[in-house]
Every structure is written in structure tokens, then in C-alpha cells.
Amino acid sequence: MAATSLICSGTVSRVSSVLNRDVKQFGKKFMFDGNEETCWNSDQGATQWLTLEFPQAVRASQVQIQFQGGFASQKCVVQGCQNGGDLSPVAEFYPEDTNSLQHFSLEETPLNKLKITFENSTDFFGRVIVYQLDVR
């Protein structure tokens, strides 16, 4: 059975930055709209991140992510917590610098908040571009 998305209309997302603060063209919502033409484009900086706050506890087992080649994170650190607790490590994964959708397994842990930190961007200025992101 295929895992279903845990991201719903009640999920609150936040990101570290948006390129030129242009949320209409590059905002975080474009990671979740299912449109392959739109994306979240971070501004430059050493480390970019994304948080997801779910309306109820979820058991995440997989992260799916599609970067733009040349603007990918070479190391992603996933942290999570329940009910406002401190974030604790869940997983680390090492995406390829490619345009294809990539899947990474997580150890199933109940959580209300998930943070993904994008480290070591392949872009010289540290920008990250994500076309799709899903938590299942």
C-alpha cells in the first residue's frame, strides 16, 4: 500500500528565506501545489530550512523531495518533536544533485513538528530550489 501524504490544509509551513522576498513567484506554497512548473526558491545563505507543523500527531516514514539540479542540498538533517517539545534528530540523508524526485526513509516517530535543514547547497551562493516536497 502506498503511503499517503501527511501534509494537509491544516499543516503550517515556514521557510528560512525566499529569493528577493518574492513570495508570489518563489514562495513556500509552491513545494506543495503538485505543479512541476513552480518551486520554492530560497535566498542565498549558508543554511536553509523548512518546518512543518501538523494539526495532530503524525507518524512520518518517508520524505519525498525534488530539487532543481545545481540548487540541491547535499545533506538534509531531519528533526522532529511532539507538542512543543525540543527538536530531536530523526534522520540525515544525502540527496543527489539532480532534477528527479528522490525518496528517503525515516524511522517512524510520532511528531507534531518536522524540520528539514538543507546543508551544503550545490549552488555557490547557498540557494536551494525545491519543486516538490512531501512527507508520507
PDB file of C-alpha atoms in Angstrom:
ATOM      1  CA  MET A   1       0.000   0.000   0.000  1.00  0.00           C
ATOM      2  CA  ALA A   2       1.374   3.392  -0.956  1.00  0.00           C
ATOM      3  CA  ALA A   3       1.835   5.837   1.882  1.00  0.00           C
ATOM      4  CA  THR A   4      -0.370   8.905   1.684  1.00  0.00           C
ATOM      5  CA  SER A   5       0.685  12.489   2.206  1.00  0.00           C
ATOM      6  CA  LEU A   6       0.642  13.799   5.782  1.00  0.00           C
ATOM      7  CA  ILE A   7       0.607  17.410   4.564  1.00  0.00           C
ATOM      8  CA  CYS A   8      -2.927  18.823   4.669  1.00  0.00           C
ATOM      9  CA  SER A   9      -4.640  22.223   4.625  1.00  0.00           C
ATOM     10  CA  GLY A  10      -4.090  22.470   8.396  1.00  0.00           C
ATOM     11  CA  THR A  11      -0.321  21.983   8.105  1.00  0.00           C
ATOM     12  CA  VAL A  12       1.615  25.200   8.780  1.00  0.00           C
ATOM     13  CA  SER A  13       4.865  25.581   6.849  1.00  0.00           C
ATOM     14  CA  ARG A  14       7.707  28.050   7.349  1.00  0.00           C
ATOM     15  CA  VAL A  15      10.933  28.541   5.400  1.00  0.00           C
ATOM     16  CA  SER A  16      14.240  30.247   6.126  1.00  0.00           C
ATOM     17  CA  SER A  17      14.030  32.656   3.174  1.00  0.00           C
ATOM     18  CA  VAL A  18      12.505  33.373  -0.242  1.00  0.00           C
ATOM     19  CA  LEU A  19      14.537  34.704  -3.173  1.00  0.00           C
ATOM     20  CA  ASN A  20      14.243  38.516  -3.225  1.00  0.00           C
ATOM     21  CA  ARG A  21      11.281  38.086  -0.815  1.00  0.00           C
ATOM     22  CA  ASP A  22       9.197  37.377  -3.938  1.00  0.00           C
ATOM     23  CA  VAL A  23       6.640  35.006  -2.372  1.00  0.00           C
ATOM     24  CA  LYS A  24       4.248  35.382  -5.327  1.00  0.00           C
ATOM     25  CA  GLN A  25       6.771  33.775  -7.653  1.00  0.00           C
ATOM     26  CA  PHE A  26       9.007  31.670  -5.364  1.00  0.00           C
ATOM     27  CA  GLY A  27       7.037  31.141  -2.119  1.00  0.00           C
ATOM     28  CA  LYS A  28       6.915  28.007   0.027  1.00  0.00           C
ATOM     29  CA  LYS A  29       3.387  27.084  -1.123  1.00  0.00           C
ATOM     30  CA  PHE A  30       4.810  26.016  -4.483  1.00  0.00           C
ATOM     31  CA  MET A  31       6.516  22.977  -2.894  1.00  0.00           C
ATOM     32  CA  PHE A  32       3.092  21.537  -2.094  1.00  0.00           C
ATOM     33  CA  ASP A  33       0.962  22.535  -5.118  1.00  0.00           C
ATOM     34  CA  GLY A  34       1.722  19.449  -7.252  1.00  0.00           C
ATOM     35  CA  ASN A  35       2.736  21.691 -10.171  1.00  0.00           C
ATOM     36  CA  GLU A  36       6.084  20.789 -11.731  1.00  0.00           C
ATOM     37  CA  GLU A  37       6.435  24.334 -13.124  1.00  0.00           C
ATOM     38  CA  THR A  38       6.505  26.088  -9.722  1.00  0.00           C
ATOM     39  CA  CYS A  39       9.029  25.973  -6.890  1.00  0.00           C
ATOM     40  CA  TRP A  40      10.264  27.420  -3.609  1.00  0.00           C
ATOM     41  CA  ASN A  41      13.482  29.299  -4.259  1.00  0.00           C
ATOM     42  CA  SER A  42      15.469  30.273  -1.173  1.00  0.00           C
ATOM     43  CA  ASP A  43      17.614  33.358  -0.965  1.00  0.00           C
ATOM     44  CA  GLN A  44      21.368  32.948  -0.595  1.00  0.00           C
ATOM     45  CA  GLY A  45      22.825  31.855   2.734  1.00  0.00           C
ATOM     46  CA  ALA A  46      24.871  29.088   4.316  1.00  0.00           C
ATOM     47  CA  THR A  47      21.945  27.005   5.591  1.00  0.00           C
ATOM     48  CA  GLN A  48      18.297  26.941   4.518  1.00  0.00           C
ATOM     49  CA  TRP A  49      15.460  25.191   6.349  1.00  0.00           C
ATOM     50  CA  LEU A  50      11.792  24.274   6.274  1.00  0.00           C
ATOM     51  CA  THR A  51       9.442  23.480   9.156  1.00  0.00           C
ATOM     52  CA  LEU A  52       6.082  21.740   9.016  1.00  0.00           C
ATOM     53  CA  GLU A  53       3.660  21.874  11.940  1.00  0.00           C
ATOM     54  CA  PHE A  54       0.908  19.293  11.668  1.00  0.00           C
ATOM     55  CA  PRO A  55      -2.566  19.838  13.191  1.00  0.00           C
ATOM     56  CA  GLN A  56      -2.261  16.479  15.002  1.00  0.00           C
ATOM     57  CA  ALA A  57       0.484  13.954  15.728  1.00  0.00           C
ATOM     58  CA  VAL A  58       1.657  12.088  12.621  1.00  0.00           C
ATOM     59  CA  ARG A  59       3.924   9.112  12.019  1.00  0.00           C
ATOM     60  CA  ALA A  60       6.241  10.125   9.203  1.00  0.00           C
ATOM     61  CA  SER A  61       8.051   7.298   7.407  1.00  0.00           C
ATOM     62  CA  GLN A  62       9.276   8.972   4.219  1.00  0.00           C
ATOM     63  CA  VAL A  63      10.346  12.327   2.793  1.00  0.00           C
ATOM     64  CA  GLN A  64      10.000  12.905  -0.952  1.00  0.00           C
ATOM     65  CA  ILE A  65      11.850  15.843  -2.424  1.00  0.00           C
ATOM     66  CA  GLN A  66      12.601  17.217  -5.877  1.00  0.00           C
ATOM     67  CA  PHE A  67      15.352  19.808  -6.166  1.00  0.00           C
ATOM     68  CA  GLN A  68      16.460  21.739  -9.218  1.00  0.00           C
ATOM     69  CA  GLY A  69      19.816  20.372 -10.311  1.00  0.00           C
ATOM     70  CA  GLY A  70      22.565  22.843  -9.393  1.00  0.00           C
ATOM     71  CA  PHE A  71      20.482  24.125  -6.442  1.00  0.00           C
ATOM     72  CA  ALA A  72      20.248  20.934  -4.365  1.00  0.00           C
ATOM     73  CA  SER A  73      21.174  20.282  -0.768  1.00  0.00           C
ATOM     74  CA  GLN A  74      23.909  17.683  -0.396  1.00  0.00           C
ATOM     75  CA  LYS A  75      22.929  16.934   3.197  1.00  0.00           C
ATOM     76  CA  CYS A  76      19.481  17.154   4.770  1.00  0.00           C
ATOM     77  CA  VAL A  77      19.024  16.914   8.530  1.00  0.00           C
ATOM     78  CA  VAL A  78      15.524  15.984   9.724  1.00  0.00           C
ATOM     79  CA  GLN A  79      14.429  16.813  13.263  1.00  0.00           C
ATOM     80  CA  GLY A  80      11.077  16.408  14.951  1.00  0.00           C
ATOM     81  CA  CYS A  81       9.191  16.921  18.183  1.00  0.00           C
ATOM     82  CA  GLN A  82       5.812  16.406  19.802  1.00  0.00           C
ATOM     83  CA  ASN A  83       3.585  19.037  21.392  1.00  0.00           C
ATOM     84  CA  GLY A  84       6.058  21.917  21.521  1.00  0.00           C
ATOM     85  CA  GLY A  85       8.958  19.873  22.873  1.00  0.00           C
ATOM     86  CA  ASP A  86      12.571  20.328  21.823  1.00  0.00           C
ATOM     87  CA  LEU A  87      13.516  19.207  18.330  1.00  0.00           C
ATOM     88  CA  SER A  88      15.488  15.969  18.296  1.00  0.00           C
ATOM     89  CA  PRO A  89      17.270  14.180  15.419  1.00  0.00           C
ATOM     90  CA  VAL A  90      15.136  11.886  13.253  1.00  0.00           C
ATOM     91  CA  ALA A  91      17.333  11.252  10.197  1.00  0.00           C
ATOM     92  CA  GLU A  92      20.013  12.529   7.867  1.00  0.00           C
ATOM     93  CA  PHE A  93      20.045  11.913   4.154  1.00  0.00           C
ATOM     94  CA  TYR A  94      22.262  12.864   1.259  1.00  0.00           C
ATOM     95  CA  PRO A  95      20.341  13.821  -1.898  1.00  0.00           C
ATOM     96  CA  GLU A  96      21.827  13.704  -5.366  1.00  0.00           C
ATOM     97  CA  ASP A  97      22.274  16.904  -7.363  1.00  0.00           C
ATOM     98  CA  THR A  98      19.539  16.031  -9.842  1.00  0.00           C
ATOM     99  CA  ASN A  99      16.112  17.149 -11.051  1.00  0.00           C
ATOM    100  CA  SER A 100      14.371  13.858 -10.246  1.00  0.00           C
ATOM    101  CA  LEU A 101      12.032  13.121  -7.342  1.00  0.00           C
ATOM    102  CA  GLN A 102      14.002  11.427  -4.546  1.00  0.00           C
ATOM    103  CA  HIS A 103      12.648   9.285  -1.686  1.00  0.00           C
ATOM    104  CA  PHE A 104      14.224   8.966   1.762  1.00  0.00           C
ATOM    105  CA  SER A 105      13.034   6.677   4.543  1.00  0.00           C
ATOM    106  CA  LEU A 106      12.566   7.878   8.110  1.00  0.00           C
ATOM    107  CA  GLU A 107      12.286   5.819  11.245  1.00  0.00           C
ATOM    108  CA  GLU A 108       8.599   6.150  12.115  1.00  0.00           C
ATOM    109  CA  THR A 109       8.340   8.526  15.035  1.00  0.00           C
ATOM    110  CA  PRO A 110       5.197  10.275  16.276  1.00  0.00           C
ATOM    111  CA  LEU A 111       5.611  14.019  15.874  1.00  0.00           C
ATOM    112  CA  ASN A 112       3.695  17.280  15.519  1.00  0.00           C
ATOM    113  CA  LYS A 113       6.559  19.317  14.053  1.00  0.00           C
ATOM    114  CA  LEU A 114       9.179  18.408  11.479  1.00  0.00           C
ATOM    115  CA  LYS A 115      12.205  20.490  10.495  1.00  0.00           C
ATOM    116  CA  ILE A 116      14.388  19.812   7.482  1.00  0.00           C
ATOM    117  CA  THR A 117      17.680  21.690   7.347  1.00  0.00           C
ATOM    118  CA  PHE A 118      19.256  21.915   3.901  1.00  0.00           C
ATOM    119  CA  GLU A 119      23.045  21.970   4.224  1.00  0.00           C
ATOM    120  CA  ASN A 120      25.869  22.136   1.674  1.00  0.00           C
ATOM    121  CA  SER A 121      23.927  23.513  -1.286  1.00  0.00           C
ATOM    122  CA  THR A 122      25.439  22.741  -4.681  1.00  0.00           C
ATOM    123  CA  ASP A 123      24.855  26.430  -5.524  1.00  0.00           C
ATOM    124  CA  PHE A 124      27.863  28.680  -4.848  1.00  0.00           C
ATOM    125  CA  PHE A 125      25.640  31.195  -3.011  1.00  0.00           C
ATOM    126  CA  GLY A 126      23.848  28.558  -0.910  1.00  0.00           C
ATOM    127  CA  ARG A 127      20.469  28.853  -2.626  1.00  0.00           C
ATOM    128  CA  VAL A 128      18.127  25.854  -2.632  1.00  0.00           C
ATOM    129  CA  ILE A 129      15.298  25.299  -5.132  1.00  0.00           C
ATOM    130  CA  VAL A 130      12.598  22.718  -4.318  1.00  0.00           C
ATOM    131  CA  TYR A 131       9.867  21.832  -6.832  1.00  0.00           C
ATOM    132  CA  GLN A 132       8.141  19.190  -4.720  1.00  0.00           C
ATOM    133  CA  LEU A 133       8.254  18.154  -1.107  1.00  0.00           C
ATOM    134  CA  ASP A 134       6.047  15.622   0.632  1.00  0.00           C
ATOM    135  CA  VAL A 135       6.043  13.778   3.938  1.00  0.00           C
ATOM    136  CA  ARG A 136       4.341  10.389   3.990  1.00  0.00           C
TER     137      ARG A 136
END
